[in-house]
Amino acid sequence: MTETSEIEGMALTFSLQGETFAIPVTYVDEIIDPLPVTRAPNADAFAPGLINVRGAIAPFVDLRHRLGMKPAGPCATSRVLVLDLVVGGESTKVAMMADAVDDITETNLSDLEPVPELGVRWPTEYLKGVAKKDGALIILLDVEATFAPTTSH
């Protein structure tokens, strides 16, 4: 197996509101301590501001808002995930807050179970599937759908 294919099968797990989510590591540029967010006037609630990441300005997105969770500020274990995404056909750095970064784990898309229509608190259009690891559930985000720009404010 090549290094590239090994990386493609890995996901970063992180916590939000006591739940474990995952995104493929291929999207993760870096993990940093929380930074001040500059609020942007008339910004969408999902992307309320900007942060300065090593001299580069990156949109700061509120994943809690996208998933319908209660707002929360940073805590002692919070980290900012800086993601490298394609938005509007261009590579873009995007930052999001996690309550904690947990682990890097192997993901096998064939082992993912579909997201059930009932009993899920989050909009299913942002979820790729559910995996089990050590008796716990990990929700794999559909990165393209989750971080797609919205047009409402």
Short mmCIF file of C-alpha atoms in Angstrom, two decimals:
data_model
loop_
_atom_site.label_atom_id
_atom_site.label_comp_id
_atom_site.label_asym_id
_atom_site.label_seq_id
_atom_site.Cartn_x
_atom_site.Cartn_y
_atom_site.Cartn_z
CA MET A 1 0.00 0.00 0.00
CA THR A 2 1.38 3.43 -0.87
CA GLU A 3 1.64 6.30 1.58
CA THR A 4 -1.05 8.21 -0.34
CA SER A 5 -3.56 5.35 -0.17
CA GLU A 6 -2.77 4.82 3.52
CA ILE A 7 -3.51 8.49 4.23
CA GLU A 8 -6.72 8.36 2.18
CA GLY A 9 -8.03 5.64 4.50
CA MET A 10 -7.49 7.70 7.66
CA ALA A 11 -9.85 10.08 9.43
CA LEU A 12 -9.38 12.63 12.20
CA THR A 13 -11.91 12.19 14.98
CA PHE A 14 -13.05 15.14 17.05
CA SER A 15 -15.74 15.92 19.59
CA LEU A 16 -18.62 18.36 19.39
CA GLN A 17 -21.23 18.49 22.13
CA GLY A 18 -20.21 15.06 23.43
CA GLU A 19 -20.49 13.32 20.05
CA THR A 20 -17.60 11.95 17.99
CA PHE A 21 -17.32 13.10 14.39
CA ALA A 22 -14.69 12.34 11.76
CA ILE A 23 -13.31 13.91 8.60
CA PRO A 24 -10.78 12.39 6.21
CA VAL A 25 -7.24 13.49 7.12
CA THR A 26 -6.67 14.49 3.50
CA TYR A 27 -8.68 17.66 4.26
CA VAL A 28 -6.79 18.57 7.45
CA ASP A 29 -4.01 21.12 7.02
CA GLU A 30 -3.23 21.72 10.69
CA ILE A 31 -4.65 21.73 14.21
CA ILE A 32 -4.07 24.85 16.32
CA ASP A 33 -5.14 26.44 19.58
CA PRO A 34 -8.21 28.71 19.40
CA LEU A 35 -7.65 32.13 17.83
CA PRO A 36 -9.72 35.32 18.01
CA VAL A 37 -12.51 35.46 15.42
CA THR A 38 -13.15 38.76 13.64
CA ARG A 39 -16.88 38.97 13.09
CA ALA A 40 -17.85 39.87 9.53
CA PRO A 41 -20.82 42.22 9.05
CA ASN A 42 -23.86 40.58 7.41
CA ALA A 43 -22.11 37.20 7.49
CA ASP A 44 -24.01 33.95 7.31
CA ALA A 45 -24.48 32.33 10.73
CA PHE A 46 -22.58 29.28 9.45
CA ALA A 47 -19.51 31.38 8.56
CA PRO A 48 -19.70 34.30 10.99
CA GLY A 49 -16.15 35.59 10.73
CA LEU A 50 -12.50 35.32 9.82
CA ILE A 51 -9.33 34.26 11.60
CA ASN A 52 -5.67 34.92 10.92
CA VAL A 53 -3.80 31.63 10.47
CA ARG A 54 -0.07 32.33 10.20
CA GLY A 55 -0.66 35.51 8.21
CA ALA A 56 -3.36 34.05 5.95
CA ILE A 57 -6.99 35.05 6.42
CA ALA A 58 -9.34 32.06 6.63
CA PRO A 59 -13.12 31.94 6.96
CA PHE A 60 -14.19 30.60 10.34
CA VAL A 61 -17.18 28.28 10.10
CA ASP A 62 -19.49 27.25 12.91
CA LEU A 63 -20.05 23.53 12.50
CA ARG A 64 -22.37 23.57 15.52
CA HIS A 65 -24.70 25.90 13.63
CA ARG A 66 -24.64 23.74 10.50
CA LEU A 67 -25.50 20.65 12.54
CA GLY A 68 -28.23 22.37 14.58
CA MET A 69 -26.33 22.24 17.89
CA LYS A 70 -26.40 24.79 20.68
CA PRO A 71 -23.73 27.50 20.42
CA ALA A 72 -20.73 27.20 22.72
CA GLY A 73 -17.48 29.06 23.19
CA PRO A 74 -14.05 27.46 23.40
CA CYS A 75 -13.06 25.37 26.41
CA ALA A 76 -9.68 24.15 27.70
CA THR A 77 -9.60 21.24 25.23
CA SER A 78 -10.91 23.17 22.19
CA ARG A 79 -8.85 23.17 19.03
CA VAL A 80 -9.22 24.84 15.65
CA LEU A 81 -9.05 22.52 12.66
CA VAL A 82 -7.66 24.28 9.60
CA LEU A 83 -8.98 22.47 6.56
CA ASP A 84 -7.90 22.69 2.93
CA LEU A 85 -11.10 22.58 0.87
CA VAL A 86 -12.11 23.34 -2.68
CA VAL A 87 -14.72 26.10 -2.59
CA GLY A 88 -15.99 27.60 -5.83
CA GLY A 89 -13.34 25.67 -7.74
CA GLU A 90 -10.44 27.12 -5.71
CA SER A 91 -8.36 25.68 -2.88
CA THR A 92 -9.36 27.52 0.29
CA LYS A 93 -8.27 27.30 3.92
CA VAL A 94 -11.28 27.06 6.23
CA ALA A 95 -11.15 26.98 10.03
CA MET A 96 -13.60 25.34 12.43
CA MET A 97 -13.70 24.80 16.19
CA ALA A 98 -13.85 21.37 17.82
CA ASP A 99 -14.45 20.78 21.53
CA ALA A 100 -11.53 18.34 21.41
CA VAL A 101 -9.43 16.51 18.85
CA ASP A 102 -9.47 12.83 19.70
CA ASP A 103 -7.53 10.56 17.37
CA ILE A 104 -6.61 9.52 13.87
CA THR A 105 -8.33 6.29 12.92
CA GLU A 106 -8.61 4.03 9.91
CA THR A 107 -11.80 4.41 7.91
CA ASN A 108 -13.07 1.89 5.47
CA LEU A 109 -15.95 3.31 3.46
CA SER A 110 -17.30 -0.20 2.89
CA ASP A 111 -17.66 -0.60 6.69
CA LEU A 112 -19.73 2.57 7.03
CA GLU A 113 -23.35 2.06 7.87
CA PRO A 114 -25.94 4.38 6.38
CA VAL A 115 -27.22 7.18 8.58
CA PRO A 116 -30.65 6.17 9.89
CA GLU A 117 -33.51 8.52 9.08
CA LEU A 118 -34.89 8.25 12.61
CA GLY A 119 -33.01 8.89 15.83
CA VAL A 120 -30.42 11.25 14.36
CA ARG A 121 -30.17 14.78 15.72
CA TRP A 122 -28.24 16.22 12.79
CA PRO A 123 -29.23 17.00 9.20
CA THR A 124 -28.41 13.77 7.36
CA GLU A 125 -27.38 15.58 4.16
CA TYR A 126 -24.11 16.50 5.95
CA LEU A 127 -23.30 12.94 7.02
CA LYS A 128 -21.63 10.19 4.97
CA GLY A 129 -22.25 7.39 7.39
CA VAL A 130 -21.70 5.94 10.83
CA ALA A 131 -18.82 3.72 11.90
CA LYS A 132 -18.27 1.74 15.08
CA LYS A 133 -14.98 1.76 16.93
CA ASP A 134 -14.41 0.19 20.34
CA GLY A 135 -18.15 0.17 21.00
CA ALA A 136 -18.59 3.87 20.22
CA LEU A 137 -20.21 5.48 17.19
CA ILE A 138 -18.25 7.81 14.92
CA ILE A 139 -20.17 10.05 12.53
CA LEU A 140 -18.28 10.62 9.28
CA LEU A 141 -19.05 14.04 7.80
CA ASP A 142 -19.66 14.58 4.10
CA VAL A 143 -17.07 17.33 3.82
CA GLU A 144 -18.22 18.75 0.47
CA ALA A 145 -21.85 19.05 1.63
CA THR A 146 -21.01 20.23 5.15
CA PHE A 147 -18.72 23.05 4.10
CA ALA A 148 -20.54 24.15 0.94
CA PRO A 149 -21.27 27.89 1.03
CA THR A 150 -24.81 28.93 1.81
CA THR A 151 -26.65 31.86 0.30
CA SER A 152 -28.87 32.84 3.25
CA HIS A 153 -27.81 35.30 5.97
#
